[in-house]
Short mmCIF file of C-alpha atoms and ligand atoms in Angstrom, two decimals:
data_model
loop_
_atom_site.label_atom_id
_atom_site.label_comp_id
_atom_site.label_asym_id
_atom_site.label_seq_id
_atom_site.Cartn_x
_atom_site.Cartn_y
_atom_site.Cartn_z
CA MET E 1 0.00 0.00 0.00
CA GLU E 2 1.34 3.40 -0.99
CA LYS E 3 2.00 5.56 1.99
CA ILE E 4 0.52 9.03 1.78
CA ASN E 5 3.14 11.42 3.05
CA LYS E 6 1.79 14.57 1.57
CA THR E 7 -1.77 15.78 1.72
CA GLN E 8 -3.28 17.79 -1.10
CA ASP E 9 -3.25 21.49 -0.38
CA TYR E 10 -6.46 23.19 -1.36
CA GLY E 11 -5.15 26.44 0.07
CA LEU E 12 -7.82 26.31 2.72
CA THR E 13 -5.74 25.55 5.79
CA GLN E 14 -5.57 29.11 7.10
CA GLU E 15 -9.21 29.73 6.33
CA ILE E 16 -10.31 26.57 8.15
CA ASN E 17 -8.10 27.30 11.14
CA ALA E 18 -9.39 30.88 11.39
CA VAL E 19 -13.01 29.69 11.41
CA TYR E 20 -12.17 27.26 14.23
CA GLU E 21 -10.79 30.00 16.42
CA GLU E 22 -13.99 32.01 15.92
CA GLN E 23 -16.08 28.96 16.84
CA ARG E 24 -14.48 28.11 20.19
CA ASP E 25 -17.36 29.50 22.29
CA GLU E 26 -19.97 28.10 19.95
CA ILE E 27 -18.48 24.58 20.09
CA THR E 28 -18.22 24.79 23.89
CA SER E 29 -21.88 25.84 24.16
CA PHE E 30 -22.92 23.10 21.78
CA ILE E 31 -21.31 20.40 23.94
CA CYS E 32 -22.84 21.90 27.10
CA ASP E 33 -26.29 22.02 25.49
CA LEU E 34 -25.97 18.39 24.46
CA ILE E 35 -24.93 17.32 27.98
CA LYS E 36 -28.09 19.00 29.32
CA HIS E 37 -30.12 16.33 27.52
CA PRO E 38 -29.67 13.36 29.89
CA SER E 39 -29.52 10.66 27.22
CA LEU E 40 -29.40 7.66 29.52
CA LEU E 41 -30.39 4.31 28.03
CA GLY E 42 -34.00 4.51 26.83
CA HIS E 43 -34.12 8.29 27.27
CA GLU E 44 -32.23 9.49 24.20
CA ASP E 45 -35.14 11.25 22.55
CA SER E 46 -34.58 14.86 23.58
CA ALA E 47 -30.86 14.66 22.73
CA GLN E 48 -31.71 13.13 19.37
CA ASN E 49 -34.23 15.91 18.69
CA PHE E 50 -31.42 18.39 19.31
CA ILE E 51 -29.13 16.47 16.93
CA GLU E 52 -31.83 16.22 14.28
CA GLU E 53 -32.36 19.98 14.37
CA THR E 54 -28.59 20.50 14.06
CA PHE E 55 -28.41 18.17 11.06
CA VAL E 56 -31.34 19.97 9.40
CA ASN E 57 -29.56 23.30 9.85
CA LEU E 58 -26.49 21.81 8.16
CA GLY E 59 -28.63 21.09 5.11
CA LEU E 60 -28.42 17.31 5.55
CA ASP E 61 -31.19 14.90 4.61
CA ILE E 62 -32.53 13.20 7.73
CA ASP E 63 -33.19 9.52 8.31
CA ARG E 64 -34.63 8.89 11.78
CA PHE E 65 -35.50 5.32 12.68
CA SER E 66 -35.88 2.98 15.63
CA ILE E 67 -34.16 -0.38 16.05
CA ASN E 68 -36.38 -3.17 14.75
CA HIS E 69 -35.32 -5.98 17.08
CA ASP E 70 -37.48 -8.60 15.35
CA GLU E 71 -35.69 -7.88 12.11
CA LEU E 72 -32.24 -7.34 13.60
CA LYS E 73 -32.09 -10.34 15.93
CA ASN E 74 -31.18 -12.67 13.07
CA VAL E 75 -28.44 -10.37 11.79
CA GLU E 76 -24.81 -11.21 12.51
CA GLY E 77 -23.46 -9.01 15.30
CA TYR E 78 -26.78 -8.58 17.12
CA SER E 79 -26.65 -8.66 20.92
CA PRO E 80 -29.76 -9.64 22.92
CA SER E 81 -31.56 -6.48 23.93
CA VAL E 82 -31.55 -5.29 27.55
CA GLY E 83 -34.90 -3.51 27.24
CA ASP E 84 -37.53 -2.13 24.95
CA TRP E 85 -38.21 1.58 24.71
CA ASP E 86 -40.21 4.10 22.74
CA GLY E 87 -38.38 7.22 21.65
CA HIS E 88 -35.06 5.45 21.20
CA ASP E 89 -34.13 6.38 17.64
CA ASN E 90 -31.01 6.54 15.54
CA ILE E 91 -30.48 9.68 13.47
CA VAL E 92 -28.48 9.77 10.25
CA GLY E 93 -27.72 13.06 8.50
CA ILE E 94 -26.96 12.43 4.84
CA HIS E 95 -24.77 14.61 2.67
CA SER E 96 -25.02 13.81 -1.05
CA PRO E 97 -22.45 15.62 -3.21
CA LYS E 98 -23.18 17.08 -6.62
CA SER E 99 -20.14 15.59 -8.28
CA GLN E 100 -19.78 12.28 -6.38
CA ASN E 101 -16.11 12.07 -7.35
CA GLY E 102 -14.73 11.53 -3.88
CA LYS E 103 -14.63 8.71 -1.41
CA SER E 104 -17.45 8.34 1.09
CA LEU E 105 -17.19 8.62 4.84
CA ILE E 106 -19.21 7.68 7.93
CA LEU E 107 -18.78 9.89 11.00
CA ASN E 108 -20.38 8.03 13.86
CA GLY E 109 -20.99 8.78 17.52
CA HIS E 110 -23.18 7.31 20.23
CA ILE E 111 -25.66 9.58 21.97
CA ASP E 112 -26.31 7.22 24.92
CA VAL E 113 -24.47 7.90 28.16
CA VAL E 114 -23.77 5.56 31.08
CA PRO E 115 -25.43 5.90 34.52
CA VAL E 116 -24.07 8.72 36.70
CA GLY E 117 -23.27 6.51 39.70
CA ALA E 118 -23.72 8.13 43.11
CA ASP E 119 -24.66 11.65 42.01
CA ASP E 120 -23.90 13.10 45.47
CA LEU E 121 -20.22 12.40 44.73
CA TRP E 122 -20.21 14.76 41.74
CA SER E 123 -18.77 18.24 42.32
CA SER E 124 -21.69 19.65 40.33
CA PRO E 125 -24.84 17.95 39.00
CA PRO E 126 -23.86 15.57 36.16
CA PHE E 127 -26.35 16.96 33.64
CA SER E 128 -25.69 20.63 34.49
CA PRO E 129 -22.38 21.13 32.69
CA THR E 130 -19.72 23.39 34.17
CA ILE E 131 -16.55 24.78 32.60
CA LYS E 132 -13.30 24.95 34.52
CA ASP E 133 -9.67 25.24 33.38
CA GLY E 134 -10.47 24.58 29.75
CA ARG E 135 -12.57 21.51 30.47
CA ILE E 136 -16.27 20.78 30.31
CA TYR E 137 -17.59 18.69 33.21
CA GLY E 138 -20.72 16.58 32.92
CA ARG E 139 -21.89 13.03 32.21
CA GLY E 140 -21.41 12.12 28.58
CA GLY E 141 -19.30 15.20 27.75
CA GLY E 142 -16.29 13.05 26.95
CA ASP E 143 -18.06 9.80 26.14
CA MET E 144 -18.95 11.01 23.64
CA LYS E 145 -20.83 14.22 23.09
CA ALA E 146 -17.65 16.22 22.45
CA GLY E 147 -16.82 13.65 19.75
CA ILE E 148 -20.21 14.19 18.14
CA ALA E 149 -19.59 17.96 18.31
CA ALA E 150 -16.16 17.39 16.72
CA TYR E 151 -17.55 15.72 13.61
CA ILE E 152 -20.53 18.09 13.34
CA TYR E 153 -18.22 21.12 13.42
CA ALA E 154 -15.84 19.49 10.95
CA PHE E 155 -18.71 19.43 8.48
CA LYS E 156 -20.04 22.84 9.51
CA THR E 157 -16.67 24.55 9.12
CA LEU E 158 -16.28 23.36 5.56
CA LYS E 159 -19.77 24.65 4.83
CA LYS E 160 -18.97 28.01 6.43
CA ILE E 161 -16.10 28.63 4.02
CA GLY E 162 -18.26 27.74 1.03
CA TYR E 163 -17.31 24.12 0.42
CA ARG E 164 -18.73 20.66 0.92
CA PRO E 165 -17.31 17.14 0.65
CA ALA E 166 -17.23 15.69 -2.87
CA GLY E 167 -18.19 12.24 -1.59
CA HIS E 168 -21.14 10.98 0.43
CA VAL E 169 -20.84 11.71 4.14
CA PHE E 170 -23.13 10.08 6.68
CA LEU E 171 -23.28 11.71 10.11
CA GLN E 172 -24.66 9.10 12.50
CA SER E 173 -25.89 9.62 16.04
CA VAL E 174 -26.73 6.18 17.40
CA VAL E 175 -28.23 4.62 20.52
CA GLU E 176 -27.22 1.52 22.53
CA GLU E 177 -23.47 1.70 22.04
CA GLU E 178 -22.93 1.24 25.76
CA CYS E 179 -24.89 -2.02 26.11
CA THR E 180 -25.33 -3.87 22.81
CA GLY E 181 -24.09 -1.91 19.78
CA ASN E 182 -27.43 -2.58 18.12
CA GLY E 183 -27.80 1.10 17.16
CA ALA E 184 -24.78 1.08 14.86
CA LEU E 185 -25.73 -2.39 13.62
CA ALA E 186 -29.19 -1.09 12.68
CA CYS E 187 -27.54 1.67 10.59
CA LEU E 188 -25.44 -0.89 8.77
CA HIS E 189 -28.42 -3.17 8.25
CA ARG E 190 -30.36 -0.21 6.82
CA GLY E 191 -27.73 0.02 4.11
CA TYR E 192 -25.31 2.72 5.28
CA LYS E 193 -21.90 1.86 3.91
CA ALA E 194 -18.86 3.98 3.11
CA ASP E 195 -15.18 3.78 2.18
CA ALA E 196 -14.23 4.48 5.82
CA ALA E 197 -15.75 5.21 9.21
CA ILE E 198 -14.43 7.30 12.11
CA ILE E 199 -15.82 7.32 15.65
CA PRO E 200 -14.45 10.18 17.79
CA GLU E 201 -14.44 8.18 21.04
CA PRO E 202 -12.45 9.96 23.77
CA PHE E 203 -9.16 8.12 23.30
CA ASN E 204 -6.86 11.10 23.73
CA GLU E 205 -6.20 11.80 20.05
CA THR E 206 -4.83 8.30 19.43
CA ILE E 207 -5.81 6.11 16.52
CA MET E 208 -7.36 2.85 17.66
CA SER E 209 -5.51 -0.19 16.34
CA ALA E 210 -7.55 -2.98 17.98
CA GLN E 211 -10.30 -3.56 20.49
CA MET E 212 -11.16 -6.39 22.83
CA GLY E 213 -14.35 -8.42 22.66
CA VAL E 214 -16.93 -7.84 25.39
CA MET E 215 -19.63 -10.10 26.78
CA TRP E 216 -22.29 -9.46 29.39
CA LEU E 217 -23.58 -12.36 31.40
CA GLN E 218 -25.91 -12.79 34.31
CA ILE E 219 -25.47 -15.63 36.80
CA GLU E 220 -28.38 -16.69 38.96
CA VAL E 221 -27.09 -18.48 42.04
CA THR E 222 -29.51 -20.60 44.06
CA GLY E 223 -28.68 -21.76 47.58
CA LYS E 224 -30.68 -23.56 50.27
CA PRO E 225 -32.74 -21.40 52.66
CA ALA E 226 -32.51 -21.85 56.43
CA HIS E 227 -32.95 -19.92 59.66
CA VAL E 228 -29.71 -18.22 60.68
CA LEU E 229 -29.69 -20.46 63.81
CA HIS E 230 -29.09 -23.40 61.47
CA ASP E 231 -26.88 -21.64 58.95
CA THR E 232 -24.73 -24.73 58.47
CA MET E 233 -27.80 -26.42 57.01
CA GLY E 234 -28.35 -23.79 54.39
CA ASN E 235 -26.14 -22.51 51.64
CA ASN E 236 -25.84 -18.78 51.43
CA ALA E 237 -26.51 -17.76 47.80
CA ILE E 238 -24.82 -14.35 48.23
CA GLU E 239 -21.63 -15.88 49.62
CA ALA E 240 -21.75 -18.51 46.89
CA ALA E 241 -22.07 -15.78 44.25
CA PHE E 242 -18.84 -14.26 45.55
CA SER E 243 -17.11 -17.64 45.36
CA ILE E 244 -18.22 -17.97 41.75
CA TRP E 245 -16.96 -14.45 41.05
CA GLU E 246 -13.57 -15.41 42.56
CA HIS E 247 -13.40 -18.36 40.18
CA LEU E 248 -14.17 -16.08 37.23
CA LYS E 249 -11.39 -13.72 38.27
CA GLY E 250 -9.10 -16.74 38.11
CA LEU E 251 -10.20 -17.26 34.50
CA ALA E 252 -9.42 -13.61 33.69
CA ARG E 253 -5.94 -14.00 35.17
CA LEU E 254 -5.42 -17.09 33.02
CA TRP E 255 -6.43 -15.24 29.85
CA ASN E 256 -4.22 -12.28 30.76
CA ASP E 257 -1.24 -14.55 31.06
CA LYS E 258 1.34 -13.47 28.45
CA ASN E 259 1.15 -16.88 26.76
CA HIS E 260 -2.51 -16.35 26.06
CA THR E 261 -2.57 -12.75 24.88
CA HIS E 262 -3.21 -11.58 21.32
CA THR E 263 -0.29 -9.90 19.49
CA ALA E 264 -2.24 -6.62 19.19
CA PHE E 265 -2.37 -6.46 23.01
CA HIS E 266 1.17 -7.52 23.89
CA ASP E 267 1.99 -4.07 25.24
CA VAL E 268 -1.23 -3.72 27.22
CA THR E 269 -1.25 -4.75 30.88
CA ALA E 270 -4.12 -7.14 31.68
CA PRO E 271 -6.36 -6.32 28.69
CA VAL E 272 -8.90 -8.96 29.76
CA LYS E 273 -11.12 -7.02 32.13
CA PHE E 274 -13.82 -8.84 34.07
CA ASN E 275 -16.14 -6.66 36.12
CA LEU E 276 -18.77 -7.56 38.70
CA GLY E 277 -21.07 -4.65 37.96
CA LYS E 278 -24.30 -5.43 39.76
CA ILE E 279 -25.56 -7.74 42.48
CA SER E 280 -28.98 -8.39 43.94
CA GLY E 281 -30.06 -11.09 46.32
CA GLY E 282 -31.39 -12.15 49.66
CA GLU E 283 -34.71 -11.68 51.38
CA TRP E 284 -33.95 -10.06 54.73
CA ALA E 285 -31.34 -10.04 57.50
CA SER E 286 -32.54 -13.12 59.41
CA SER E 287 -32.65 -15.77 56.67
CA VAL E 288 -29.85 -17.44 54.82
CA PRO E 289 -30.44 -16.00 51.31
CA THR E 290 -31.93 -18.34 48.74
CA ARG E 291 -31.00 -16.58 45.57
CA CYS E 292 -28.50 -14.05 44.28
CA VAL E 293 -28.07 -12.61 40.80
CA ILE E 294 -24.80 -11.09 39.59
CA ASP E 295 -24.19 -9.15 36.39
CA ILE E 296 -20.73 -9.51 34.93
CA ARG E 297 -18.82 -8.00 32.03
CA CYS E 298 -16.09 -10.18 30.52
CA GLY E 299 -13.40 -9.15 28.06
CA PHE E 300 -11.87 -11.50 25.50
CA PHE E 301 -9.40 -11.34 22.64
CA PRO E 302 -10.00 -10.61 18.95
CA GLY E 303 -10.35 -13.82 16.98
CA GLN E 304 -12.45 -15.55 19.66
CA SER E 305 -16.13 -15.89 18.82
CA PRO E 306 -18.78 -15.20 21.49
CA GLN E 307 -19.97 -18.83 21.15
CA GLU E 308 -16.44 -20.05 21.87
CA VAL E 309 -16.11 -17.70 24.85
CA ARG E 310 -19.46 -18.77 26.33
CA GLN E 311 -18.38 -22.40 26.11
CA LEU E 312 -15.01 -21.65 27.74
CA ILE E 313 -16.67 -19.77 30.62
CA GLU E 314 -19.28 -22.47 31.21
CA ASP E 315 -16.77 -25.32 31.10
CA TYR E 316 -14.41 -23.47 33.44
CA LEU E 317 -17.16 -22.67 35.95
CA ASN E 318 -18.57 -26.20 35.86
CA VAL E 319 -15.20 -27.68 36.77
CA ALA E 320 -14.37 -24.99 39.35
CA THR E 321 -17.73 -25.18 41.15
CA GLU E 322 -17.67 -28.97 41.22
CA ARG E 323 -14.29 -28.93 42.94
CA ASP E 324 -15.28 -26.20 45.39
CA THR E 325 -16.70 -27.84 48.52
CA ASN E 326 -18.34 -24.54 49.55
CA LEU E 327 -20.53 -24.75 46.48
CA LYS E 328 -21.78 -28.34 46.95
CA SER E 329 -25.48 -27.49 47.36
CA ILE E 330 -25.38 -24.50 45.07
CA ASN E 331 -26.83 -24.28 41.59
CA HIS E 332 -25.97 -21.63 39.08
CA ALA E 333 -27.52 -20.72 35.73
CA ILE E 334 -26.09 -18.29 33.18
CA THR E 335 -28.03 -16.09 30.78
CA TYR E 336 -26.54 -13.78 28.18
CA ARG E 337 -28.05 -10.36 27.50
CA GLY E 338 -26.34 -7.20 26.30
CA PHE E 339 -22.92 -7.25 24.60
CA GLN E 340 -22.05 -10.48 22.82
CA SER E 341 -19.41 -8.68 20.82
CA PRO E 342 -16.21 -10.01 19.32
CA GLY E 343 -13.00 -7.98 19.28
CA CYS E 344 -11.38 -6.72 16.10
CA VAL E 345 -8.11 -5.45 14.69
CA VAL E 346 -7.67 -2.39 12.47
CA ASP E 347 -5.35 -2.48 9.43
CA THR E 348 -3.02 0.32 10.47
CA ASN E 349 -1.11 0.23 7.17
CA SER E 350 -4.13 1.21 5.14
CA GLU E 351 -4.43 4.38 3.07
CA PHE E 352 -7.20 5.47 5.46
CA ILE E 353 -5.16 5.21 8.66
CA ASN E 354 -2.09 6.72 7.02
CA LEU E 355 -4.07 9.71 5.87
CA LEU E 356 -5.67 10.22 9.28
CA SER E 357 -2.32 9.92 11.04
CA ASN E 358 -0.61 12.31 8.61
CA THR E 359 -3.42 14.83 8.77
CA HIS E 360 -3.15 14.86 12.57
CA GLU E 361 0.60 15.34 12.49
CA SER E 362 0.71 17.97 9.77
CA HIS E 363 -2.06 20.13 11.25
CA LEU E 364 -1.34 19.79 14.96
CA GLY E 365 2.45 19.57 14.70
CA ARG E 366 2.70 16.48 16.88
CA PRO E 367 2.52 12.79 16.01
CA THR E 368 -0.37 10.61 17.04
CA GLU E 369 -0.03 7.13 18.50
CA LEU E 370 -1.79 3.84 17.99
CA PHE E 371 -3.97 2.58 20.85
CA ALA E 372 -5.18 -0.96 21.53
CA SER E 373 -8.40 -0.62 23.52
CA ALA E 374 -9.47 -2.99 26.30
CA ALA E 375 -13.00 -1.66 25.80
CA THR E 376 -15.32 -2.27 22.89
CA THR E 377 -16.70 0.35 20.48
CA ASP E 378 -19.00 0.35 17.47
CA VAL E 379 -15.89 0.05 15.27
CA ARG E 380 -16.39 -3.74 15.33
CA THR E 381 -19.73 -3.38 13.52
CA PHE E 382 -18.21 -1.46 10.63
CA GLN E 383 -15.09 -3.63 10.45
CA LEU E 384 -16.47 -7.12 10.97
CA TYR E 385 -19.95 -6.95 9.45
CA GLY E 386 -19.75 -4.00 7.05
CA HIS E 387 -16.16 -4.65 5.90
CA ILE E 388 -15.66 -0.89 6.20
CA PRO E 389 -12.21 0.28 7.39
CA ALA E 390 -12.96 1.97 10.71
CA THR E 391 -11.22 3.40 13.74
CA CYS E 392 -11.67 5.66 16.75
CA TYR E 393 -10.00 9.06 16.84
CA GLY E 394 -11.33 11.51 19.41
CA PRO E 395 -10.53 14.06 22.10
CA GLU E 396 -8.86 13.77 25.49
CA ALA E 397 -11.29 13.09 28.34
CA LEU E 398 -11.04 12.08 32.00
CA ASN E 399 -13.21 9.91 34.26
CA ILE E 400 -15.46 8.57 31.55
CA HIS E 401 -17.95 6.18 33.20
CA GLY E 402 -16.76 7.69 36.54
CA ILE E 403 -17.45 10.71 38.74
CA ASP E 404 -16.76 14.25 37.43
CA GLU E 405 -16.30 13.16 33.82
CA SER E 406 -14.65 15.93 31.81
CA VAL E 407 -13.39 16.66 28.32
CA SER E 408 -10.76 19.08 27.06
CA ILE E 409 -12.16 21.91 24.92
CA GLN E 410 -8.82 22.44 23.13
CA SER E 411 -8.48 18.75 22.33
CA THR E 412 -12.05 18.67 20.95
CA MET E 413 -11.22 21.70 18.77
CA ASP E 414 -8.02 20.03 17.56
CA VAL E 415 -9.72 16.72 16.74
CA SER E 416 -12.52 18.54 14.94
CA ARG E 417 -10.02 20.54 12.89
CA VAL E 418 -8.16 17.35 11.93
CA LEU E 419 -11.45 15.70 10.94
CA CYS E 420 -12.30 18.71 8.79
CA HIS E 421 -8.96 18.58 6.98
CA PHE E 422 -9.19 14.78 6.73
CA MET E 423 -12.59 15.09 5.07
CA THR E 424 -11.21 17.47 2.43
CA GLN E 425 -8.48 14.93 1.61
CA TRP E 426 -10.54 11.74 1.79
CA CYS E 427 -13.71 12.94 0.09
CA GLY E 428 -12.33 15.84 -1.93
CA ILE E 429 -14.28 19.09 -1.98
CA GLU E 430 -16.70 20.96 -4.18
CA LYS E 431 -18.13 24.48 -4.02
CA SER E 432 -21.39 24.57 -2.14
ZN1 ZN F 1 -18.07 5.73 24.14
#
């Protein structure tokens, strides 16, 4: 593959950069306004209305649609839904060029945000954004409303100086990235394809080279009830659930062993992340609990299929629980809902990645790095099922999924500017 070392100069660099400086306050306000729409799972509607209005003002054609689970559940890459909601739509803004000479591009971001956690721990309310030291604080600011702002302003800036991409560009704002990925999959299934796709996830201006697979599973643990006076007669389901969790942590350690790791993750410490995210069980304080349910997130390497991983987990737990004398009268049953998502690897020698990397370096004056992610993103959908070269390239953020999440305004501006220049090179431009 020919390496692109020089980008075509349309003589627009100074003009684009000048427009960005004028837009700093506007971009900051846009991200804050978007954070104010608390787009938690199943409540994305008001944020999507805001996005739709923005896309209309950019002159894009709008395609707004909900996920049809009946249709999608037989499609490769589908993950069993974790709920059913009204007002839970994807929005695609479609730019169709006059000339259609250039390559096409998907700019994708997820509108859904993760739960806030204990909101009393936040320095300010999570959906009332605050600005401090060049950063915007608020849930979803980094992950990934600033990224959505970055691609929207990349498009808007080009429009402001009187140009538009000479290839099709699809601006996608999708739901369910944080639990199934079915939002992005629904876009693909609807027919949206392109020569490349970029997701500005908050990975600190790196270019994502690989991502781990992720699986959600729920284990229902059933013990034997008894009065606490006779606790040796019963088997405590909550304690048993913790024993099972300890066994699973042993499996994660095994997979993280250097002999087991995937080459793309050789430099990453313990890329296999298992997380006990939720627990519920027991009846009241004076009975040995009968039942306990734990929700777990497991990571696994690219190349392993979800079916294979499920089998490995079940076989491992069957052997471990049989040997564990504490679990003699305990039954466990596993169900799989949410992410059943394989990992993937990005071809970092492609024309696409070279151009993105060179555009970053030439416009920001610093090199970018490759990043192998222990988390999953919608990149897998484009790569594995759409056969569309895809990566993540987005701003610097802190505490995503945590307390006091924040994103850098300057980094968002920089990423947006790079995306704007990238678009001119990848798609070409035409007068609007
Ligand atoms: Zn994200």
